[in-house]
PDB file of C-alpha atoms in Angstrom:
ATOM      1  CA  MET A   1       0.000   0.000   0.000  1.00 55.00           C
ATOM      2  CA  GLU A   2       1.337   3.423  -0.951  1.00 70.00           C
ATOM      3  CA  ALA A   3       2.027   5.702   2.018  1.00 81.00           C
ATOM      4  CA  ASP A   4       1.420   9.427   1.985  1.00 84.00           C
ATOM      5  CA  TYR A   5       3.770  12.033   3.453  1.00 95.00           C
ATOM      6  CA  ARG A   6       1.351  14.822   4.293  1.00 93.00           C
ATOM      7  CA  ARG A   7       2.499  17.200   7.037  1.00 92.00           C
ATOM      8  CA  VAL A   8       6.099  16.072   6.475  1.00 97.00           C
ATOM      9  CA  THR A   9       8.820  18.562   5.536  1.00 98.00           C
ATOM     10  CA  ALA A  10      11.480  16.643   3.639  1.00 98.00           C
ATOM     11  CA  LEU A  11      14.950  17.850   2.720  1.00 98.00           C
ATOM     12  CA  VAL A  12      16.383  16.085  -0.335  1.00 98.00           C
ATOM     13  CA  THR A  13      20.042  16.530  -1.256  1.00 98.00           C
ATOM     14  CA  GLY A  14      21.135  16.124  -4.847  1.00 97.00           C
ATOM     15  CA  ALA A  15      17.592  17.069  -5.827  1.00 97.00           C
ATOM     16  CA  SER A  16      18.385  18.711  -9.152  1.00 96.00           C
ATOM     17  CA  LYS A  17      18.535  15.516 -11.220  1.00 95.00           C
ATOM     18  CA  GLY A  18      18.478  11.738 -11.264  1.00 95.00           C
ATOM     19  CA  LEU A  19      17.250   9.852  -8.225  1.00 97.00           C
ATOM     20  CA  GLY A  20      17.115  12.987  -6.075  1.00 97.00           C
ATOM     21  CA  ARG A  21      14.757  14.657  -8.506  1.00 97.00           C
ATOM     22  CA  ALA A  22      12.584  11.538  -8.628  1.00 97.00           C
ATOM     23  CA  LEU A  23      12.493  11.356  -4.825  1.00 98.00           C
ATOM     24  CA  ALA A  24      11.478  15.010  -4.597  1.00 98.00           C
ATOM     25  CA  LEU A  25       8.687  14.609  -7.148  1.00 97.00           C
ATOM     26  CA  GLU A  26       7.408  11.448  -5.477  1.00 97.00           C
ATOM     27  CA  LEU A  27       7.458  13.076  -2.056  1.00 97.00           C
ATOM     28  CA  ALA A  28       5.558  16.073  -3.424  1.00 97.00           C
ATOM     29  CA  ARG A  29       3.012  13.773  -5.055  1.00 96.00           C
ATOM     30  CA  ARG A  30       2.461  12.138  -1.682  1.00 96.00           C
ATOM     31  CA  GLY A  31       1.856  15.477   0.012  1.00 95.00           C
ATOM     32  CA  ALA A  32       5.222  16.407   1.525  1.00 96.00           C
ATOM     33  CA  ASN A  33       6.619  19.915   1.698  1.00 96.00           C
ATOM     34  CA  LEU A  34      10.048  20.027   0.059  1.00 98.00           C
ATOM     35  CA  ILE A  35      13.411  21.590   0.764  1.00 98.00           C
ATOM     36  CA  LEU A  36      15.532  21.074  -2.339  1.00 98.00           C
ATOM     37  CA  VAL A  37      19.327  21.117  -2.061  1.00 98.00           C
ATOM     38  CA  ALA A  38      21.863  20.936  -4.887  1.00 97.00           C
ATOM     39  CA  ARG A  39      24.543  23.008  -6.607  1.00 96.00           C
ATOM     40  CA  SER A  40      22.484  24.056  -9.623  1.00 95.00           C
ATOM     41  CA  GLU A  41      20.081  26.881  -8.780  1.00 96.00           C
ATOM     42  CA  SER A  42      18.482  26.896 -12.231  1.00 97.00           C
ATOM     43  CA  GLN A  43      17.654  23.194 -12.107  1.00 97.00           C
ATOM     44  CA  LEU A  44      16.306  23.500  -8.560  1.00 98.00           C
ATOM     45  CA  ARG A  45      14.100  26.431  -9.585  1.00 97.00           C
ATOM     46  CA  GLU A  46      12.773  24.439 -12.538  1.00 97.00           C
ATOM     47  CA  LEU A  47      12.009  21.504 -10.238  1.00 97.00           C
ATOM     48  CA  ALA A  48      10.272  23.754  -7.689  1.00 97.00           C
ATOM     49  CA  ALA A  49       8.135  25.210 -10.493  1.00 96.00           C
ATOM     50  CA  GLU A  50       7.258  21.720 -11.727  1.00 96.00           C
ATOM     51  CA  ILE A  51       6.246  20.653  -8.222  1.00 96.00           C
ATOM     52  CA  ARG A  52       4.044  23.735  -7.877  1.00 95.00           C
ATOM     53  CA  ARG A  53       2.505  23.128 -11.316  1.00 94.00           C
ATOM     54  CA  ARG A  54       1.793  19.457 -10.653  1.00 92.00           C
ATOM     55  CA  HIS A  55       0.804  19.489  -7.007  1.00 89.00           C
ATOM     56  CA  GLY A  56       0.230  23.064  -5.823  1.00 86.00           C
ATOM     57  CA  GLY A  57       0.429  23.562  -2.089  1.00 80.00           C
ATOM     58  CA  GLN A  58       3.355  25.186  -0.321  1.00 83.00           C
ATOM     59  CA  ASP A  59       6.202  26.256  -2.569  1.00 90.00           C
ATOM     60  CA  ALA A  60       9.343  24.146  -2.322  1.00 96.00           C
ATOM     61  CA  GLU A  61      12.269  25.832  -0.595  1.00 97.00           C
ATOM     62  CA  VAL A  62      15.423  26.024  -2.711  1.00 98.00           C
ATOM     63  CA  ILE A  63      18.839  25.941  -1.051  1.00 98.00           C
ATOM     64  CA  VAL A  64      21.858  26.152  -3.319  1.00 98.00           C
ATOM     65  CA  GLY A  65      24.806  24.395  -1.747  1.00 96.00           C
ATOM     66  CA  ASP A  66      27.903  22.447  -2.719  1.00 96.00           C
ATOM     67  CA  LEU A  67      28.248  19.576  -0.258  1.00 97.00           C
ATOM     68  CA  ILE A  68      31.746  18.833  -1.556  1.00 96.00           C
ATOM     69  CA  ALA A  69      33.075  22.261  -0.553  1.00 95.00           C
ATOM     70  CA  PRO A  70      34.622  22.330   2.941  1.00 93.00           C
ATOM     71  CA  SER A  71      32.064  24.872   4.159  1.00 95.00           C
ATOM     72  CA  GLY A  72      29.226  23.620   1.942  1.00 97.00           C
ATOM     73  CA  PRO A  73      27.279  21.464   4.425  1.00 97.00           C
ATOM     74  CA  GLN A  74      27.573  24.143   7.118  1.00 97.00           C
ATOM     75  CA  GLN A  75      26.215  26.746   4.707  1.00 97.00           C
ATOM     76  CA  VAL A  76      23.176  24.556   4.009  1.00 98.00           C
ATOM     77  CA  LEU A  77      22.598  24.245   7.757  1.00 98.00           C
ATOM     78  CA  GLN A  78      22.957  28.012   8.164  1.00 98.00           C
ATOM     79  CA  ASP A  79      20.388  28.611   5.410  1.00 98.00           C
ATOM     80  CA  LEU A  80      17.948  26.285   7.182  1.00 98.00           C
ATOM     81  CA  ASP A  81      18.454  28.183  10.419  1.00 98.00           C
ATOM     82  CA  ASP A  82      18.150  31.601   8.768  1.00 98.00           C
ATOM     83  CA  ARG A  83      14.825  30.616   7.190  1.00 98.00           C
ATOM     84  CA  GLY A  84      13.498  28.973  10.348  1.00 97.00           C
ATOM     85  CA  LEU A  85      12.992  25.637   8.601  1.00 98.00           C
ATOM     86  CA  THR A  86      12.494  22.399  10.527  1.00 98.00           C
ATOM     87  CA  VAL A  87      13.243  19.119   8.766  1.00 98.00           C
ATOM     88  CA  ASP A  88      11.055  16.089   9.508  1.00 98.00           C
ATOM     89  CA  LEU A  89      12.699  13.793   6.951  1.00 98.00           C
ATOM     90  CA  LEU A  90      16.312  14.093   5.814  1.00 98.00           C
ATOM     91  CA  VAL A  91      17.000  12.304   2.532  1.00 98.00           C
ATOM     92  CA  ASN A  92      20.764  12.070   2.065  1.00 98.00           C
ATOM     93  CA  ASN A  93      20.660  11.273  -1.622  1.00 98.00           C
ATOM     94  CA  ALA A  94      23.529  13.369  -3.017  1.00 97.00           C
ATOM     95  CA  GLY A  95      26.327  11.106  -4.137  1.00 94.00           C
ATOM     96  CA  ALA A  96      29.056  10.748  -6.714  1.00 91.00           C
ATOM     97  CA  GLY A  97      29.556   7.777  -8.986  1.00 85.00           C
ATOM     98  CA  ASP A  98      33.056   6.492  -9.592  1.00 86.00           C
ATOM     99  CA  ALA A  99      34.778   3.860 -11.688  1.00 91.00           C
ATOM    100  CA  GLY A 100      38.206   3.090 -13.044  1.00 95.00           C
ATOM    101  CA  ALA A 101      41.507   1.653 -11.867  1.00 96.00           C
ATOM    102  CA  PHE A 102      42.323   3.409  -8.592  1.00 97.00           C
ATOM    103  CA  LEU A 103      46.013   4.043  -9.249  1.00 97.00           C
ATOM    104  CA  ARG A 104      45.555   5.089 -12.872  1.00 95.00           C
ATOM    105  CA  ARG A 105      42.981   7.797 -12.108  1.00 94.00           C
ATOM    106  CA  PRO A 106      43.700  11.181 -10.532  1.00 94.00           C
ATOM    107  CA  LEU A 107      43.282  11.317  -6.788  1.00 96.00           C
ATOM    108  CA  GLU A 108      41.257  14.548  -6.662  1.00 95.00           C
ATOM    109  CA  PRO A 109      37.983  13.256  -8.167  1.00 93.00           C
ATOM    110  CA  GLN A 110      38.122  10.255  -5.865  1.00 95.00           C
ATOM    111  CA  LEU A 111      38.542  12.555  -2.871  1.00 96.00           C
ATOM    112  CA  ARG A 112      35.461  14.448  -4.095  1.00 95.00           C
ATOM    113  CA  THR A 113      33.554  11.173  -4.093  1.00 95.00           C
ATOM    114  CA  ILE A 114      34.511  10.613  -0.454  1.00 97.00           C
ATOM    115  CA  ALA A 115      33.657  14.220   0.482  1.00 96.00           C
ATOM    116  CA  LEU A 116      30.172  13.985  -1.004  1.00 96.00           C
ATOM    117  CA  ASN A 117      29.264  10.397  -0.195  1.00 97.00           C
ATOM    118  CA  ILE A 118      30.569  10.509   3.382  1.00 97.00           C
ATOM    119  CA  ASP A 119      31.528  13.942   4.712  1.00 97.00           C
ATOM    120  CA  GLY A 120      28.445  15.811   3.516  1.00 97.00           C
ATOM    121  CA  LEU A 121      26.128  13.037   4.691  1.00 98.00           C
ATOM    122  CA  LEU A 122      27.745  12.916   8.138  1.00 98.00           C
ATOM    123  CA  THR A 123      27.602  16.665   8.667  1.00 98.00           C
ATOM    124  CA  LEU A 124      23.928  17.010   7.760  1.00 98.00           C
ATOM    125  CA  THR A 125      22.968  13.899   9.712  1.00 98.00           C
ATOM    126  CA  HIS A 126      24.769  15.049  12.842  1.00 98.00           C
ATOM    127  CA  ALA A 127      23.107  18.472  12.898  1.00 98.00           C
ATOM    128  CA  ILE A 128      19.629  17.671  11.600  1.00 98.00           C
ATOM    129  CA  GLY A 129      19.488  14.278  13.285  1.00 98.00           C
ATOM    130  CA  GLY A 130      20.482  15.942  16.532  1.00 98.00           C
ATOM    131  CA  ASP A 131      17.538  18.318  16.256  1.00 98.00           C
ATOM    132  CA  MET A 132      15.230  15.391  15.566  1.00 98.00           C
ATOM    133  CA  ALA A 133      16.496  13.503  18.617  1.00 98.00           C
ATOM    134  CA  VAL A 134      15.767  16.516  20.826  1.00 98.00           C
ATOM    135  CA  ARG A 135      12.219  16.709  19.407  1.00 98.00           C
ATOM    136  CA  GLY A 136      11.757  12.945  19.656  1.00 98.00           C
ATOM    137  CA  SER A 137      10.524  12.636  16.074  1.00 98.00           C
ATOM    138  CA  GLY A 138      11.772  12.555  12.513  1.00 98.00           C
ATOM    139  CA  GLY A 139      13.556  10.307  10.093  1.00 98.00           C
ATOM    140  CA  ILE A 140      16.639   9.899   7.921  1.00 98.00           C
ATOM    141  CA  ILE A 141      17.001   8.038   4.640  1.00 98.00           C
ATOM    142  CA  ASN A 142      20.601   7.459   3.572  1.00 98.00           C
ATOM    143  CA  VAL A 143      20.919   6.389  -0.047  1.00 98.00           C
ATOM    144  CA  ALA A 144      23.690   3.813  -0.172  1.00 98.00           C
ATOM    145  CA  SER A 145      23.979   1.114  -2.862  1.00 96.00           C
ATOM    146  CA  ALA A 146      23.969  -2.598  -3.500  1.00 95.00           C
ATOM    147  CA  ALA A 147      27.709  -2.018  -3.979  1.00 95.00           C
ATOM    148  CA  ALA A 148      27.961  -1.350  -0.230  1.00 97.00           C
ATOM    149  CA  PHE A 149      27.991  -5.083   0.452  1.00 96.00           C
ATOM    150  CA  LEU A 150      30.879  -5.964  -1.863  1.00 95.00           C
ATOM    151  CA  PRO A 151      34.516  -5.241  -2.596  1.00 96.00           C
ATOM    152  CA  MET A 152      34.448  -3.881  -6.148  1.00 96.00           C
ATOM    153  CA  PRO A 153      37.672  -3.636  -8.122  1.00 97.00           C
ATOM    154  CA  PHE A 154      37.515  -0.708 -10.568  1.00 97.00           C
ATOM    155  CA  GLN A 155      34.898   0.903  -8.353  1.00 96.00           C
ATOM    156  CA  ALA A 156      36.978   0.678  -5.204  1.00 97.00           C
ATOM    157  CA  THR A 157      36.486   4.213  -3.870  1.00 97.00           C
ATOM    158  CA  TYR A 158      32.777   4.308  -4.627  1.00 96.00           C
ATOM    159  CA  ALA A 159      32.007   0.884  -3.119  1.00 97.00           C
ATOM    160  CA  ALA A 160      34.065   1.671  -0.019  1.00 98.00           C
ATOM    161  CA  SER A 161      32.217   4.958   0.493  1.00 98.00           C
ATOM    162  CA  LYS A 162      28.867   3.198   0.276  1.00 98.00           C
ATOM    163  CA  ALA A 163      30.065   0.482   2.660  1.00 97.00           C
ATOM    164  CA  PHE A 164      30.641   3.321   5.121  1.00 98.00           C
ATOM    165  CA  VAL A 165      27.066   4.535   4.605  1.00 98.00           C
ATOM    166  CA  LEU A 166      25.746   1.010   5.177  1.00 98.00           C
ATOM    167  CA  SER A 167      27.632   0.480   8.430  1.00 98.00           C
ATOM    168  CA  PHE A 168      26.966   4.007   9.679  1.00 98.00           C
ATOM    169  CA  SER A 169      23.241   3.784   8.971  1.00 98.00           C
ATOM    170  CA  GLU A 170      22.857   0.410  10.679  1.00 98.00           C
ATOM    171  CA  SER A 171      24.710   1.672  13.733  1.00 98.00           C
ATOM    172  CA  LEU A 172      22.782   4.941  13.927  1.00 98.00           C
ATOM    173  CA  ALA A 173      19.458   3.137  13.502  1.00 98.00           C
ATOM    174  CA  GLU A 174      20.239   1.065  16.586  1.00 98.00           C
ATOM    175  CA  GLU A 175      21.464   4.086  18.566  1.00 98.00           C
ATOM    176  CA  LEU A 176      18.189   5.881  17.851  1.00 98.00           C
ATOM    177  CA  ARG A 177      15.876   2.894  18.280  1.00 97.00           C
ATOM    178  CA  GLY A 178      13.036   3.930  20.555  1.00 97.00           C
ATOM    179  CA  SER A 179      13.892   7.642  20.283  1.00 98.00           C
ATOM    180  CA  GLY A 180      11.177   8.512  17.773  1.00 98.00           C
ATOM    181  CA  VAL A 181      13.794   9.049  15.033  1.00 98.00           C
ATOM    182  CA  HIS A 182      13.842   6.361  12.358  1.00 98.00           C
ATOM    183  CA  VAL A 183      16.892   5.675  10.180  1.00 98.00           C
ATOM    184  CA  MET A 184      16.871   3.648   6.965  1.00 98.00           C
ATOM    185  CA  ALA A 185      19.531   2.900   4.377  1.00 98.00           C
ATOM    186  CA  ALA A 186      18.420   2.343   0.782  1.00 98.00           C
ATOM    187  CA  HIS A 187      20.496   0.053  -1.432  1.00 97.00           C
ATOM    188  CA  PRO A 188      19.478   0.363  -5.077  1.00 96.00           C
ATOM    189  CA  GLY A 189      21.343  -1.400  -7.823  1.00 93.00           C
ATOM    190  CA  PRO A 190      22.210   0.438 -11.049  1.00 91.00           C
ATOM    191  CA  VAL A 191      19.859   3.382 -11.646  1.00 91.00           C
ATOM    192  CA  ASP A 192      19.469   5.064 -15.029  1.00 83.00           C
ATOM    193  CA  THR A 193      20.813   8.513 -14.087  1.00 74.00           C
ATOM    194  CA  GLY A 194      23.829  10.719 -14.819  1.00 65.00           C
ATOM    195  CA  PHE A 195      25.854   8.534 -12.474  1.00 59.00           C
ATOM    196  CA  PHE A 196      28.967   8.571 -14.673  1.00 55.00           C
ATOM    197  CA  ASP A 197      28.747  12.154 -15.927  1.00 58.00           C
ATOM    198  CA  ARG A 198      32.403  12.970 -15.292  1.00 62.00           C
ATOM    199  CA  ILE A 199      34.027   9.769 -16.502  1.00 61.00           C
ATOM    200  CA  SER A 200      34.001   7.707 -19.691  1.00 58.00           C
ATOM    201  CA  ALA A 201      31.997   4.792 -18.240  1.00 58.00           C
ATOM    202  CA  THR A 202      28.430   4.179 -19.379  1.00 65.00           C
ATOM    203  CA  MET A 203      25.542   2.806 -17.361  1.00 59.00           C
ATOM    204  CA  GLN A 204      24.930  -0.883 -17.918  1.00 67.00           C
ATOM    205  CA  THR A 205      21.770  -2.025 -19.636  1.00 67.00           C
ATOM    206  CA  GLY A 206      18.877  -3.095 -17.438  1.00 76.00           C
ATOM    207  CA  ALA A 207      19.302  -0.304 -14.894  1.00 84.00           C
ATOM    208  CA  ASP A 208      16.218   0.589 -12.849  1.00 91.00           C
ATOM    209  CA  THR A 209      14.398   3.851 -13.431  1.00 94.00           C
ATOM    210  CA  PRO A 210      14.735   6.608 -10.799  1.00 96.00           C
ATOM    211  CA  GLU A 211      10.945   6.727 -10.473  1.00 96.00           C
ATOM    212  CA  LEU A 212      10.735   3.036  -9.536  1.00 96.00           C
ATOM    213  CA  VAL A 213      13.529   3.309  -6.982  1.00 97.00           C
ATOM    214  CA  ALA A 214      12.082   6.492  -5.453  1.00 97.00           C
ATOM    215  CA  ALA A 215       8.604   5.018  -4.981  1.00 96.00           C
ATOM    216  CA  ARG A 216       9.880   1.779  -3.442  1.00 96.00           C
ATOM    217  CA  THR A 217      12.290   3.613  -1.156  1.00 98.00           C
ATOM    218  CA  LEU A 218       9.506   5.783   0.248  1.00 97.00           C
ATOM    219  CA  ASN A 219       7.206   2.791   0.669  1.00 96.00           C
ATOM    220  CA  ASP A 220       9.892   0.953   2.631  1.00 97.00           C
ATOM    221  CA  TYR A 221      10.573   3.954   4.850  1.00 97.00           C
ATOM    222  CA  ALA A 222       6.857   4.313   5.612  1.00 96.00           C
ATOM    223  CA  GLN A 223       6.888   0.675   6.765  1.00 96.00           C
ATOM    224  CA  ARG A 224       9.692   1.573   9.204  1.00 96.00           C
ATOM    225  CA  ARG A 225      12.234  -0.706   7.638  1.00 97.00           C
ATOM    226  CA  THR A 226      15.866  -0.070   8.478  1.00 97.00           C
ATOM    227  CA  THR A 227      17.058  -1.427   5.131  1.00 97.00           C
ATOM    228  CA  SER A 228      15.515  -0.968   1.694  1.00 97.00           C
ATOM    229  CA  TYR A 229      16.331  -2.821  -1.519  1.00 97.00           C
ATOM    230  CA  PRO A 230      14.272  -0.685  -3.907  1.00 96.00           C
ATOM    231  CA  GLY A 231      15.535  -2.159  -7.157  1.00 91.00           C
ATOM    232  CA  ARG A 232      14.544  -5.330  -8.912  1.00 87.00           C
ATOM    233  CA  PRO A 233      15.106  -8.633  -7.069  1.00 89.00           C
ATOM    234  CA  ARG A 234      18.253  -9.529  -8.994  1.00 86.00           C
ATOM    235  CA  TYR A 235      20.019  -6.489  -7.551  1.00 86.00           C
ATOM    236  CA  ARG A 236      19.123  -7.508  -4.028  1.00 88.00           C
ATOM    237  CA  ALA A 237      20.430 -11.003  -4.776  1.00 88.00           C
ATOM    238  CA  ILE A 238      23.816  -9.490  -5.665  1.00 87.00           C
ATOM    239  CA  THR A 239      24.179  -8.182  -2.111  1.00 91.00           C
ATOM    240  CA  TRP A 240      24.268 -11.753  -0.814  1.00 89.00           C
ATOM    241  CA  MET A 241      27.466 -12.432  -2.733  1.00 89.00           C
ATOM    242  CA  GLY A 242      29.471 -10.436  -0.206  1.00 85.00           C
ATOM    243  CA  ARG A 243      27.808 -12.235   2.708  1.00 87.00           C
ATOM    244  CA  VAL A 244      28.104 -15.809   1.422  1.00 92.00           C
ATOM    245  CA  LEU A 245      31.337 -15.931  -0.578  1.00 93.00           C
ATOM    246  CA  PRO A 246      34.808 -15.390   0.896  1.00 94.00           C
ATOM    247  CA  ARG A 247      35.735 -11.737   0.388  1.00 94.00           C
ATOM    248  CA  VAL A 248      38.637 -12.617  -1.924  1.00 96.00           C
ATOM    249  CA  THR A 249      36.292 -14.637  -4.128  1.00 96.00           C
ATOM    250  CA  ALA A 250      33.693 -11.872  -4.141  1.00 95.00           C
ATOM    251  CA  ALA A 251      36.352  -9.363  -5.212  1.00 96.00           C
ATOM    252  CA  ARG A 252      37.461 -11.597  -8.070  1.00 96.00           C
ATOM    253  CA  VAL A 253      33.873 -12.064  -9.264  1.00 95.00           C
ATOM    254  CA  THR A 254      33.011  -8.345  -9.161  1.00 95.00           C
ATOM    255  CA  GLY A 255      36.369  -7.515 -10.719  1.00 96.00           C
ATOM    256  CA  ALA A 256      35.614  -9.840 -13.624  1.00 97.00           C
ATOM    257  CA  ILE A 257      32.170  -8.280 -14.070  1.00 94.00           C
ATOM    258  CA  ASN A 258      33.626  -4.761 -14.087  1.00 94.00           C
ATOM    259  CA  ARG A 259      36.274  -5.773 -16.591  1.00 95.00           C
ATOM    260  CA  ARG A 260      33.504  -6.994 -18.889  1.00 94.00           C
ATOM    261  CA  LEU A 261      31.875  -3.585 -18.445  1.00 91.00           C
ATOM    262  CA  ARG A 262      35.288  -2.083 -19.331  1.00 93.00           C
ATOM    263  CA  TYR A 263      35.442  -0.122 -16.100  1.00 92.00           C
ATOM    264  CA  ASP A 264      39.160  -0.927 -15.945  1.00 92.00           C
ATOM    265  CA  GLU A 265      39.584   1.340 -19.005  1.00 91.00           C
ATOM    266  CA  VAL A 266      37.698   4.349 -17.625  1.00 86.00           C
ATOM    267  CA  VAL A 267      39.276   7.797 -17.880  1.00 81.00           C
ATOM    268  CA  ASP A 268      38.160  11.159 -16.468  1.00 76.00           C
ATOM    269  CA  ILE A 269      36.564  13.501 -19.004  1.00 71.00           C
ATOM    270  CA  ALA A 270      35.568  16.448 -16.789  1.00 61.00           C
TER     271      ALA A 270
END
């Protein structure tokens, strides 16, 4: 059964495109008030206008912020405070895709992946989650990945960053159990977005649509699950590889798959 989100104010990071955009639109369709966060003001304004056109109600708040910048997450928090906004649901969706041989790629873009996938998520969760804990209500959705469960040669930095999100989310969910604040990690498989915008890799065929993943993620959160596998069943099955096989074997299997996808040949293009 589809759950509504009326009377919920949701902050979605990375809302300007891809899965973040789909999550924002789905939340608005279900009645939530939106706070949209991303780097691109023009895309956020277009999304806010689309939400107003489709669903009416309260205008979405737009906060332009770069969560990779050292002061970026703090600036987002300052904007929330300046506007007197209270967040009921924090959706840490912003994330960077990554692929390629670790030692053959520049270090800087891989550090940006870590900054966005981990540092930005931690900073927002600590501040906003802290406010929720004081109120005794609220929720956090951390978008991780099916890759969180596996060592992944030629996606080493990305998979490791999502493994952090998995472990962190599970731990925080237990810390906050009974507090009124619910934490869930979502683990989609490949999603048909601009995941590889800055590198030469292309998304594999058979990726799930952002709309499907967004709807299933929100349904799972409404059911108070601590873990969501919002993609098709085969992508959930992949997560068991890292739990059943020896880690060395799992790494060899995923390495072979990524070689077939030619991720070992990836170069940076932007």
